Amino acid sequence: NSCIVYNSCCTSLLQLGPGHPNITGDNGYEPKACTSIVAQDADGRIFHGRNMDWNIPDYLKNLTININAYHGSQKVFSATTFVGYVGVMTGMKPGVISVSLNERSLGGTIIANVLEDVLFGTITVAHLVRQVLEQENNYTSALNRLMQEKVTAPAYFIAAGTEPGQGGVVTRGRNTVEGFWPLGTVPQPLKADHWYVLETNYDYWKNPPPTDDRRRYGLSMMNKQGRDSTASMKGLWQVLTTWPILNRFTTYTTLMEPGNGTIKSFVDVYPARAQDIVAH
């Protein structure tokens, strides 16, 4: 019988500057949950960045790890996760796809999700991401699986591939796809550009609440800095480490380029050190 073997290594741990102006909210503004961005440069290279925003104690942040999953001697996928957690919320299959999972809150309870799983044979969204990375070998089949599989809870799947135009935001209900924003398009009424997609935790066709409009800040930064400055690991890093995209709930920041298999993850990021951490 074949099996997947998991190896892990500690993430880079960086000291978060106390009271840093970039990560201090004001006027009742309370960012939460996650931000994911996929950007394509002028040469067609695709980059994927995400902040995992989760209000967990500091000591749990120290359980953040990068894992590499192998089938024999072949690496199957890499992921940023937590010790003991068996799903995947941020991961990449080199040469195929990278996926980040963002919360989509439409009510519901844990009990309802468990019953959905038991009674109707659905799968949790994090387990679906893991299975996609384990089993699918091309971008199209992986994206279709994220769209078609029945899941226990609504969610956003943000995907990036290896070829120009491969990327997008999948807005999932439990049984259906409720929206898809593909790379290369600008859905109304968003003030975005065609070379990137950006998802926080709200349907892209609806206005976020004024107390958590990270989308507006993110779109503004992407548009202002432009493709030449932002469609890269370093450029996405600069956006993801600016308040309110980076905020007091940010647990880790991950940067991925599925085309060449690069994945870099950091806990407790200090924005001023972006130049030192990501050189290109």
Short mmCIF file of C-alpha atoms in Angstrom, two decimals:
data_model
loop_
_atom_site.label_atom_id
_atom_site.label_comp_id
_atom_site.label_asym_id
_atom_site.label_seq_id
_atom_site.Cartn_x
_atom_site.Cartn_y
_atom_site.Cartn_z
CA ASN A 1 0.00 0.00 0.00
CA SER A 2 1.25 3.47 -0.84
CA CYS A 3 1.23 6.23 1.72
CA ILE A 4 2.03 9.90 2.13
CA VAL A 5 4.88 10.69 4.53
CA TYR A 6 4.98 14.10 6.20
CA ASN A 7 8.12 15.94 7.20
CA SER A 8 8.05 19.25 9.01
CA CYS A 9 10.30 22.14 9.85
CA CYS A 10 9.82 25.17 12.06
CA THR A 11 8.76 28.39 10.42
CA SER A 12 10.89 31.50 10.69
CA LEU A 13 9.84 33.29 13.86
CA LEU A 14 10.20 37.06 13.85
CA GLN A 15 9.52 39.48 16.68
CA LEU A 16 6.46 41.62 16.14
CA GLY A 17 7.25 45.22 17.06
CA PRO A 18 5.10 46.26 20.04
CA GLY A 19 2.83 49.16 19.26
CA HIS A 20 3.94 49.33 15.64
CA PRO A 21 1.75 51.93 13.90
CA ASN A 22 1.05 49.62 10.95
CA ILE A 23 -0.74 47.04 13.09
CA THR A 24 -2.65 49.13 15.60
CA GLY A 25 -6.33 49.63 14.87
CA ASP A 26 -8.17 52.81 15.73
CA ASN A 27 -11.64 54.36 15.65
CA GLY A 28 -13.30 51.03 16.35
CA TYR A 29 -11.85 49.41 13.23
CA GLU A 30 -11.48 45.68 13.87
CA PRO A 31 -9.94 43.61 11.06
CA LYS A 32 -10.48 39.86 11.30
CA ALA A 33 -10.13 36.53 9.53
CA CYS A 34 -7.89 36.32 6.41
CA THR A 35 -6.61 38.02 3.26
CA SER A 36 -5.48 36.16 0.12
CA ILE A 37 -4.03 37.66 -3.08
CA VAL A 38 -3.04 36.12 -6.41
CA ALA A 39 -1.08 38.32 -8.84
CA GLN A 40 0.37 37.76 -12.32
CA ASP A 41 3.37 39.73 -13.56
CA ALA A 42 3.92 41.00 -17.09
CA ASP A 43 5.78 37.79 -18.01
CA GLY A 44 2.95 35.54 -16.85
CA ARG A 45 4.51 34.37 -13.56
CA ILE A 46 1.91 33.88 -10.87
CA PHE A 47 2.39 34.67 -7.18
CA HIS A 48 0.13 33.86 -4.24
CA GLY A 49 0.21 35.47 -0.82
CA ARG A 50 -1.97 35.08 2.24
CA ASN A 51 -2.34 36.29 5.81
CA MET A 52 -3.89 33.80 8.20
CA ASP A 53 -5.73 35.99 10.69
CA TRP A 54 -6.85 33.94 13.65
CA ASN A 55 -7.35 35.23 17.16
CA ILE A 56 -5.29 32.58 18.95
CA PRO A 57 -2.93 32.87 21.94
CA ASP A 58 0.71 33.66 21.23
CA TYR A 59 1.87 30.28 22.49
CA LEU A 60 -0.21 28.56 19.80
CA LYS A 61 1.52 30.64 17.14
CA ASN A 62 4.67 28.78 18.12
CA LEU A 63 3.00 25.58 16.88
CA THR A 64 2.95 26.91 13.32
CA ILE A 65 5.00 24.70 11.00
CA ASN A 66 5.77 24.15 7.34
CA ILE A 67 5.27 20.56 6.21
CA ASN A 68 6.42 18.70 3.12
CA ALA A 69 4.39 15.63 2.14
CA TYR A 70 6.19 12.89 0.22
CA HIS A 71 5.12 9.82 -1.69
CA GLY A 72 8.27 7.77 -1.63
CA SER A 73 11.02 10.20 -2.59
CA GLN A 74 8.71 12.54 -4.52
CA LYS A 75 7.39 15.67 -2.86
CA VAL A 76 3.60 15.79 -3.27
CA PHE A 77 2.78 19.12 -1.62
CA SER A 78 3.90 21.68 0.94
CA ALA A 79 1.73 23.46 3.48
CA THR A 80 1.76 25.93 6.33
CA THR A 81 -0.25 24.50 9.19
CA PHE A 82 -0.35 23.85 12.95
CA VAL A 83 1.09 20.92 14.91
CA GLY A 84 -1.58 18.23 15.16
CA TYR A 85 -3.89 19.73 12.53
CA VAL A 86 -4.66 17.31 9.70
CA GLY A 87 -6.43 19.63 7.26
CA VAL A 88 -4.73 22.20 5.01
CA MET A 89 -5.68 25.88 4.91
CA THR A 90 -2.57 27.09 3.06
CA GLY A 91 -0.76 24.78 0.68
CA MET A 92 0.92 24.26 -2.68
CA LYS A 93 1.52 21.39 -5.07
CA PRO A 94 4.69 22.39 -6.96
CA GLY A 95 4.14 22.83 -10.66
CA VAL A 96 0.37 22.50 -10.29
CA ILE A 97 -1.52 24.77 -7.89
CA SER A 98 -1.46 26.72 -4.64
CA VAL A 99 -4.59 27.13 -2.51
CA SER A 100 -5.51 29.27 0.47
CA LEU A 101 -8.73 28.91 2.42
CA ASN A 102 -10.58 31.96 3.76
CA GLU A 103 -13.53 31.93 6.12
CA ARG A 104 -16.99 32.71 4.73
CA SER A 105 -19.35 33.33 7.60
CA LEU A 106 -23.02 32.73 6.85
CA GLY A 107 -24.12 31.62 10.28
CA GLY A 108 -24.38 27.94 11.15
CA THR A 109 -22.86 25.98 14.03
CA ILE A 110 -20.26 23.30 14.57
CA ILE A 111 -23.00 20.79 15.36
CA ALA A 112 -24.77 21.57 12.07
CA ASN A 113 -21.50 21.12 10.19
CA VAL A 114 -20.83 17.76 11.85
CA LEU A 115 -24.36 16.56 11.06
CA GLU A 116 -23.90 17.68 7.45
CA ASP A 117 -20.75 15.60 7.28
CA VAL A 118 -22.26 12.49 8.91
CA LEU A 119 -25.66 12.51 7.23
CA PHE A 120 -24.78 13.68 3.73
CA GLY A 121 -21.22 12.52 3.27
CA THR A 122 -19.71 15.98 2.84
CA ILE A 123 -16.10 16.90 3.57
CA THR A 124 -14.63 19.73 5.60
CA VAL A 125 -13.15 22.52 3.52
CA ALA A 126 -9.65 22.04 4.97
CA HIS A 127 -9.73 18.32 4.24
CA LEU A 128 -10.85 19.06 0.70
CA VAL A 129 -7.82 21.31 0.16
CA ARG A 130 -5.55 18.56 1.47
CA GLN A 131 -7.14 15.94 -0.82
CA VAL A 132 -6.86 18.23 -3.83
CA LEU A 133 -3.15 18.75 -3.17
CA GLU A 134 -2.62 15.04 -2.62
CA GLN A 135 -4.59 13.69 -5.56
CA GLU A 136 -4.94 16.21 -8.40
CA ASN A 137 -2.12 16.63 -10.92
CA ASN A 138 -3.22 19.59 -13.02
CA TYR A 139 -4.71 23.00 -12.33
CA THR A 140 -8.01 22.41 -14.13
CA SER A 141 -8.90 19.21 -12.30
CA ALA A 142 -7.84 20.72 -8.97
CA LEU A 143 -9.97 23.83 -9.50
CA ASN A 144 -12.94 21.74 -10.61
CA ARG A 145 -12.65 19.64 -7.47
CA LEU A 146 -12.69 22.77 -5.29
CA MET A 147 -15.82 23.88 -7.13
CA GLN A 148 -17.74 20.62 -7.27
CA GLU A 149 -17.14 18.70 -4.05
CA LYS A 150 -19.86 19.04 -1.40
CA VAL A 151 -18.46 20.66 1.74
CA THR A 152 -19.64 21.05 5.32
CA ALA A 153 -19.41 24.84 5.42
CA PRO A 154 -19.30 27.87 3.08
CA ALA A 155 -15.79 29.10 2.28
CA TYR A 156 -13.56 30.96 -0.14
CA PHE A 157 -10.94 28.98 -2.04
CA ILE A 158 -8.25 31.20 -3.55
CA ALA A 159 -6.21 29.35 -6.16
CA ALA A 160 -3.12 30.07 -8.26
CA GLY A 161 -1.71 27.97 -11.08
CA THR A 162 1.45 27.97 -13.16
CA GLU A 163 0.27 29.31 -16.52
CA PRO A 164 -0.90 32.83 -17.42
CA GLY A 165 -4.50 33.36 -16.38
CA GLN A 166 -4.57 30.46 -13.94
CA GLY A 167 -5.97 31.87 -10.72
CA GLY A 168 -9.14 33.02 -9.07
CA VAL A 169 -11.48 33.25 -6.10
CA VAL A 170 -14.06 30.49 -5.69
CA THR A 171 -17.01 31.48 -3.48
CA ARG A 172 -18.48 28.25 -2.16
CA GLY A 173 -21.77 27.33 -0.60
CA ARG A 174 -22.14 23.87 0.87
CA ASN A 175 -23.43 22.35 -2.34
CA THR A 176 -22.80 24.90 -5.07
CA VAL A 177 -20.43 27.53 -6.40
CA GLU A 178 -21.97 30.91 -5.67
CA GLY A 179 -19.35 33.01 -7.42
CA PHE A 180 -16.07 32.80 -9.32
CA TRP A 181 -13.69 35.71 -9.89
CA PRO A 182 -11.07 34.48 -12.39
CA LEU A 183 -7.70 36.12 -12.83
CA GLY A 184 -7.78 38.47 -15.83
CA THR A 185 -11.24 39.87 -15.10
CA VAL A 186 -12.63 42.67 -12.94
CA PRO A 187 -16.13 41.96 -11.65
CA GLN A 188 -18.39 44.89 -10.91
CA PRO A 189 -18.50 46.86 -8.69
CA LEU A 190 -14.89 46.19 -7.63
CA LYS A 191 -12.24 48.83 -8.28
CA ALA A 192 -9.57 46.26 -9.04
CA ASP A 193 -7.33 45.49 -12.02
CA HIS A 194 -7.13 42.49 -14.33
CA TRP A 195 -3.71 41.25 -13.16
CA TYR A 196 -4.75 40.23 -9.64
CA VAL A 197 -7.57 38.91 -7.47
CA LEU A 198 -7.97 39.69 -3.78
CA GLU A 199 -10.25 38.09 -1.21
CA THR A 200 -10.82 38.87 2.45
CA ASN A 201 -13.95 37.35 4.01
CA TYR A 202 -16.84 38.86 2.10
CA ASP A 203 -18.52 38.08 -1.21
CA TYR A 204 -16.82 40.17 -3.90
CA TRP A 205 -20.18 41.38 -5.25
CA LYS A 206 -21.22 42.76 -1.84
CA ASN A 207 -19.91 45.64 0.26
CA PRO A 208 -17.91 44.62 3.36
CA PRO A 209 -18.94 46.11 6.71
CA PRO A 210 -17.31 49.50 7.40
CA THR A 211 -15.67 48.06 10.51
CA ASP A 212 -13.68 45.55 8.43
CA ASP A 213 -13.09 46.83 4.92
CA ARG A 214 -9.67 45.29 4.38
CA ARG A 215 -10.70 44.76 0.78
CA ARG A 216 -10.77 48.51 0.07
CA TYR A 217 -7.32 48.99 1.61
CA GLY A 218 -5.95 45.99 -0.27
CA LEU A 219 -7.33 47.03 -3.64
CA SER A 220 -6.07 50.55 -3.12
CA MET A 221 -2.53 49.35 -2.35
CA MET A 222 -2.46 46.95 -5.29
CA ASN A 223 -3.69 49.62 -7.72
CA LYS A 224 -1.47 52.39 -6.38
CA GLN A 225 1.74 50.36 -6.35
CA GLY A 226 0.96 48.77 -9.72
CA ARG A 227 1.83 45.49 -11.36
CA ASP A 228 5.57 46.11 -11.77
CA SER A 229 5.99 46.74 -8.04
CA THR A 230 3.43 44.33 -6.62
CA ALA A 231 3.24 41.19 -8.78
CA SER A 232 6.15 39.46 -7.03
CA MET A 233 6.94 37.81 -3.72
CA LYS A 234 8.39 41.05 -2.39
CA GLY A 235 5.48 43.14 -3.67
CA LEU A 236 2.81 40.91 -2.14
CA TRP A 237 4.81 40.85 1.07
CA GLN A 238 4.67 44.64 1.28
CA VAL A 239 0.88 44.63 0.86
CA LEU A 240 0.34 41.80 3.33
CA THR A 241 2.50 43.46 5.99
CA THR A 242 0.68 46.81 5.92
CA TRP A 243 -2.18 47.61 8.29
CA PRO A 244 -5.02 46.66 8.24
CA ILE A 245 -4.10 43.71 6.01
CA LEU A 246 -1.59 42.87 8.74
CA ASN A 247 -3.36 43.26 12.08
CA ARG A 248 -3.32 42.03 15.64
CA PHE A 249 -5.08 38.82 14.64
CA THR A 250 -2.51 37.85 11.98
CA THR A 251 -0.99 34.50 12.91
CA TYR A 252 1.24 33.94 9.89
CA THR A 253 2.03 35.24 6.41
CA THR A 254 2.74 32.84 3.55
CA LEU A 255 4.08 33.56 0.05
CA MET A 256 3.94 30.96 -2.73
CA GLU A 257 4.94 30.62 -6.36
CA PRO A 258 3.52 27.31 -7.60
CA GLY A 259 5.40 27.56 -10.90
CA ASN A 260 8.77 26.99 -9.22
CA GLY A 261 7.61 25.43 -5.94
CA THR A 262 8.67 28.28 -3.65
CA ILE A 263 6.85 28.66 -0.32
CA LYS A 264 7.92 31.01 2.48
CA SER A 265 6.06 31.43 5.76
CA PHE A 266 6.57 33.75 8.73
CA VAL A 267 5.04 34.17 12.17
CA ASP A 268 4.89 37.52 14.01
CA VAL A 269 6.04 39.60 11.08
CA TYR A 270 7.57 43.03 11.61
CA PRO A 271 6.72 45.12 8.51
CA ALA A 272 9.93 47.14 8.42
CA ARG A 273 11.96 43.96 7.82
CA ALA A 274 10.25 43.05 4.56
CA GLN A 275 13.27 44.15 2.51
CA ASP A 276 15.53 41.83 4.52
CA ILE A 277 13.24 38.80 4.54
CA VAL A 278 12.11 38.61 0.91
CA ALA A 279 14.84 39.66 -1.48
CA HIS A 280 12.88 39.07 -4.70
#
